[in-house]
Amino acid sequence: MTLLNKGIFAAVIAAASIAFAASEALKPRTSPLPAAPETGPSYSFIVLGDTHFDAEPSVYHSELKAPKDFQKAEFARNYGMWTNRNPRLLAAAAKKVTPDTAFAIQLGDLVQGDCENPVTHAKMLTDAFTTIKKALGGIAFIPVCGNHDVRGKGAKKAYHETMPPFIAKELKQDVSDTTFFFMHGPDLYIFVDFNDPKPSVIRDAFKRHGDARYTFLATHGPAIPARDSSARSGLFCSVKTDALRRELLDLLLRHNAIVLAGHIHEINCLRLATEEGTVSQFVCSSVWKNPKQSVPYVFDDSPAKYGAFAAKNNDTNTVDFLNCYKPAL
């Protein structure tokens, strides 16, 4: 759980148009960063990472007749989280809610999935949504879609039917899809379903609100590869969508965007800085991979190690991919 308020991420003012070749590396910024805009209203919001809402397997997974070993491990992890640690995490988050807290954002994998029945999956989503919203005192609660949110038989259909109406009620505006955007005061928020992103919706958000004070993009899979091992599982990071990835990166840089992401079950913060602008990305986690993460430690603190894991494993394709970003990190 993390509370964001003004000043944690500084967006800067810059505007330029850039074109990327598929193999072109970003050029690092050499000019000073302008001061962040300080005009306009101040407010805060709560950020939750992956929550993987779950309970005893008999509640949601009874129709999964033969769970695989990795699923059994995930169910056990989730049960441990939701019978002990996540209620404490939500209680701590609730204490951060103040009169100026606008809403809470959850960065995907709201639920575990694996229900194998769309009705049960819809119940899991509803139970997770209402549990977290109640724990946070009833403030507006806005999740982005993750891969587990649509995992299982009929799960995608269940999510698309269940969640947009909930979110529409929270935002008091029409939300008919899992990629959508809204304004809060002078600031733009774009929520992107990385499983099924709608480039036209993203383009429309930037076109209609290009003068926003701050632009936040919420996505489950990071927009900037955060770790070697998950480099290709981010937003538009597959080989087949390279042109869209470059287009999105162009938009993010030109609007000095702040990206909020999850998926990798780690806390990670990085910034790209070029002459065209900056992208600040914060990756949040609210459920651990394993108990080792109960004790905080720093696994990396320098761009120098960016791509080292892939290089060690002779994964030249990933090294080349990450080298596109590395000079500007």
Tab-separated table of C-alpha atoms in Angstrom, residues 85-247:
chain	number	residue	atom	x	y	z
A	85	ARG	CA	-1.681	-9.820	6.091
A	86	ASN	CA	-4.041	-8.189	3.594
A	87	PRO	CA	-6.664	-7.242	6.221
A	88	ARG	CA	-3.842	-5.515	8.126
A	89	LEU	CA	-2.617	-3.877	4.925
A	90	LEU	CA	-6.112	-2.524	4.201
A	91	ALA	CA	-6.455	-1.280	7.778
A	92	ALA	CA	-3.163	0.571	7.384
A	93	ALA	CA	-4.331	2.015	4.062
A	94	ALA	CA	-7.590	3.161	5.652
A	95	LYS	CA	-5.605	5.177	8.206
A	96	LYS	CA	-4.046	7.095	5.296
A	97	VAL	CA	-7.456	8.253	4.055
A	98	THR	CA	-7.951	11.935	4.823
A	99	PRO	CA	-10.564	14.503	3.788
A	100	ASP	CA	-8.471	15.295	0.693
A	101	THR	CA	-8.251	11.638	-0.455
A	102	ALA	CA	-10.004	11.490	-3.810
A	103	PHE	CA	-10.110	7.739	-4.471
A	104	ALA	CA	-8.205	4.457	-4.321
A	105	ILE	CA	-6.581	2.834	-7.363
A	106	GLN	CA	-5.888	-0.904	-7.586
A	107	LEU	CA	-3.369	-1.953	-10.227
A	108	GLY	CA	-4.765	-5.252	-11.495
A	109	ASP	CA	-5.070	-8.860	-10.347
A	110	LEU	CA	-7.792	-7.758	-7.995
A	111	VAL	CA	-8.696	-11.460	-7.735
A	112	GLN	CA	-6.941	-14.775	-8.201
A	113	GLY	CA	-9.293	-16.123	-10.867
A	114	ASP	CA	-9.225	-19.870	-11.673
A	115	CYS	CA	-12.911	-20.270	-10.763
A	116	GLU	CA	-13.787	-22.179	-13.974
A	117	ASN	CA	-17.323	-20.816	-13.784
A	118	PRO	CA	-18.296	-17.289	-14.898
A	119	VAL	CA	-20.960	-16.972	-12.196
A	120	THR	CA	-18.458	-17.865	-9.479
A	121	HIS	CA	-15.865	-15.579	-11.058
A	122	ALA	CA	-18.332	-12.682	-11.001
A	123	LYS	CA	-18.981	-13.420	-7.323
A	124	MET	CA	-15.242	-13.400	-6.616
A	125	LEU	CA	-14.914	-10.005	-8.314
A	126	THR	CA	-17.925	-8.599	-6.464
A	127	ASP	CA	-16.713	-9.921	-3.113
A	128	ALA	CA	-13.239	-8.464	-3.673
A	129	PHE	CA	-14.571	-5.092	-4.775
A	130	THR	CA	-16.993	-4.714	-1.878
A	131	THR	CA	-14.494	-6.021	0.706
A	132	ILE	CA	-11.777	-3.558	-0.259
A	133	LYS	CA	-14.110	-0.597	-0.731
A	134	LYS	CA	-15.650	-1.184	2.710
A	135	ALA	CA	-12.215	-1.582	4.329
A	136	LEU	CA	-11.170	1.802	2.906
A	137	GLY	CA	-14.182	3.541	4.394
A	138	GLY	CA	-16.283	3.673	1.238
A	139	ILE	CA	-14.120	6.037	-0.823
A	140	ALA	CA	-14.310	5.612	-4.594
A	141	PHE	CA	-12.440	2.450	-5.617
A	142	ILE	CA	-11.133	2.084	-9.186
A	143	PRO	CA	-9.344	-1.121	-10.297
A	144	VAL	CA	-7.520	-1.726	-13.567
A	145	CYS	CA	-7.809	-5.141	-15.242
A	146	GLY	CA	-5.004	-7.684	-14.698
A	147	ASN	CA	-4.318	-11.098	-16.191
A	148	HIS	CA	-5.711	-13.027	-13.188
A	149	ASP	CA	-8.881	-10.949	-13.366
A	150	VAL	CA	-9.699	-12.706	-16.650
A	151	ARG	CA	-8.103	-16.112	-15.935
A	152	GLY	CA	-10.356	-19.151	-16.096
A	153	LYS	CA	-13.337	-20.428	-18.069
A	154	GLY	CA	-15.697	-17.556	-18.862
A	155	ALA	CA	-13.646	-15.180	-16.718
A	156	LYS	CA	-13.108	-12.474	-19.329
A	157	LYS	CA	-16.803	-12.241	-20.085
A	158	ALA	CA	-17.587	-12.162	-16.371
A	159	TYR	CA	-15.107	-9.323	-15.798
A	160	HIS	CA	-16.382	-7.262	-18.719
A	161	GLU	CA	-19.957	-7.658	-17.496
A	162	THR	CA	-19.244	-7.101	-13.805
A	163	MET	CA	-16.581	-4.446	-13.413
A	164	PRO	CA	-17.426	-1.574	-15.822
A	165	PRO	CA	-20.796	-0.960	-14.090
A	166	PHE	CA	-19.052	-0.850	-10.694
A	167	ILE	CA	-16.442	1.591	-11.997
A	168	ALA	CA	-19.055	3.736	-13.750
A	169	LYS	CA	-20.870	4.138	-10.429
A	170	GLU	CA	-17.613	5.083	-8.671
A	171	LEU	CA	-16.698	7.688	-11.290
A	172	LYS	CA	-20.264	8.857	-11.928
A	173	GLN	CA	-19.690	8.630	-15.666
A	174	ASP	CA	-20.263	6.118	-18.442
A	175	VAL	CA	-17.705	3.301	-18.471
A	176	SER	CA	-18.482	0.641	-21.041
A	177	ASP	CA	-15.066	-0.979	-21.502
A	178	THR	CA	-12.023	-2.059	-19.480
A	179	THR	CA	-9.842	0.660	-21.031
A	180	PHE	CA	-11.193	4.086	-20.108
A	181	PHE	CA	-10.148	7.532	-18.908
A	182	PHE	CA	-11.416	10.315	-16.696
A	183	MET	CA	-10.429	13.724	-15.409
A	184	HIS	CA	-10.061	14.584	-11.745
A	185	GLY	CA	-9.753	18.326	-11.517
A	186	PRO	CA	-6.926	19.331	-13.891
A	187	ASP	CA	-5.425	15.813	-14.016
A	188	LEU	CA	-5.934	13.019	-16.547
A	189	TYR	CA	-6.179	9.348	-15.542
A	190	ILE	CA	-5.987	6.651	-18.229
A	191	PHE	CA	-6.777	3.064	-17.173
A	192	VAL	CA	-5.525	0.503	-19.686
A	193	ASP	CA	-6.493	-3.174	-19.746
A	194	PHE	CA	-3.140	-4.584	-20.857
A	195	ASN	CA	-4.813	-7.877	-21.855
A	196	ASP	CA	-6.983	-6.097	-24.399
A	197	PRO	CA	-5.808	-2.482	-24.736
A	198	LYS	CA	-7.708	-0.135	-26.975
A	199	PRO	CA	-5.154	2.122	-28.741
A	200	SER	CA	-7.935	4.339	-30.051
A	201	VAL	CA	-9.148	5.055	-26.494
A	202	ILE	CA	-5.617	5.898	-25.348
A	203	ARG	CA	-5.085	8.215	-28.301
A	204	ASP	CA	-8.433	9.885	-27.658
A	205	ALA	CA	-7.554	10.524	-24.012
A	206	PHE	CA	-4.311	12.292	-24.932
A	207	LYS	CA	-5.995	14.193	-27.774
A	208	ARG	CA	-8.880	15.462	-25.666
A	209	HIS	CA	-6.858	16.257	-22.570
A	210	GLY	CA	-3.388	17.051	-23.846
A	211	ASP	CA	-3.274	20.125	-21.602
A	212	ALA	CA	-3.777	18.166	-18.356
A	213	ARG	CA	-1.592	19.277	-15.449
A	214	TYR	CA	-0.558	15.690	-14.652
A	215	THR	CA	-1.195	12.567	-16.698
A	216	PHE	CA	-1.417	9.250	-14.863
A	217	LEU	CA	-1.561	5.955	-16.767
A	218	ALA	CA	-2.661	2.933	-14.727
A	219	THR	CA	-1.843	-0.476	-16.189
A	220	HIS	CA	-1.269	-3.930	-14.756
A	221	GLY	CA	1.737	-4.816	-16.912
A	222	PRO	CA	4.332	-2.007	-16.748
A	223	ALA	CA	4.636	0.367	-19.694
A	224	ILE	CA	8.427	0.489	-19.188
A	225	PRO	CA	10.032	-2.945	-18.647
A	226	ALA	CA	10.841	-3.041	-14.947
A	227	ARG	CA	12.648	-6.377	-14.701
A	228	ASP	CA	14.520	-8.572	-17.178
A	229	SER	CA	12.397	-11.626	-16.460
A	230	SER	CA	9.147	-9.814	-17.281
A	231	ALA	CA	10.374	-7.518	-20.036
A	232	ARG	CA	7.920	-8.776	-22.650
A	233	SER	CA	4.867	-9.056	-20.393
A	234	GLY	CA	4.217	-5.342	-20.111
A	235	LEU	CA	1.863	-3.028	-21.945
A	236	PHE	CA	2.494	-3.274	-25.710
A	237	CYS	CA	5.834	-4.977	-25.003
A	238	SER	CA	5.396	-8.035	-27.204
A	239	VAL	CA	7.319	-8.205	-30.464
A	240	LYS	CA	4.070	-8.063	-32.425
A	241	THR	CA	3.110	-4.681	-30.938
A	242	ASP	CA	6.424	-2.857	-31.215
A	243	ALA	CA	4.955	-0.023	-33.271
A	244	LEU	CA	2.249	0.531	-30.650
A	245	ARG	CA	4.838	0.381	-27.868
A	246	ARG	CA	6.871	3.123	-29.543
A	247	GLU	CA	3.768	5.198	-30.177
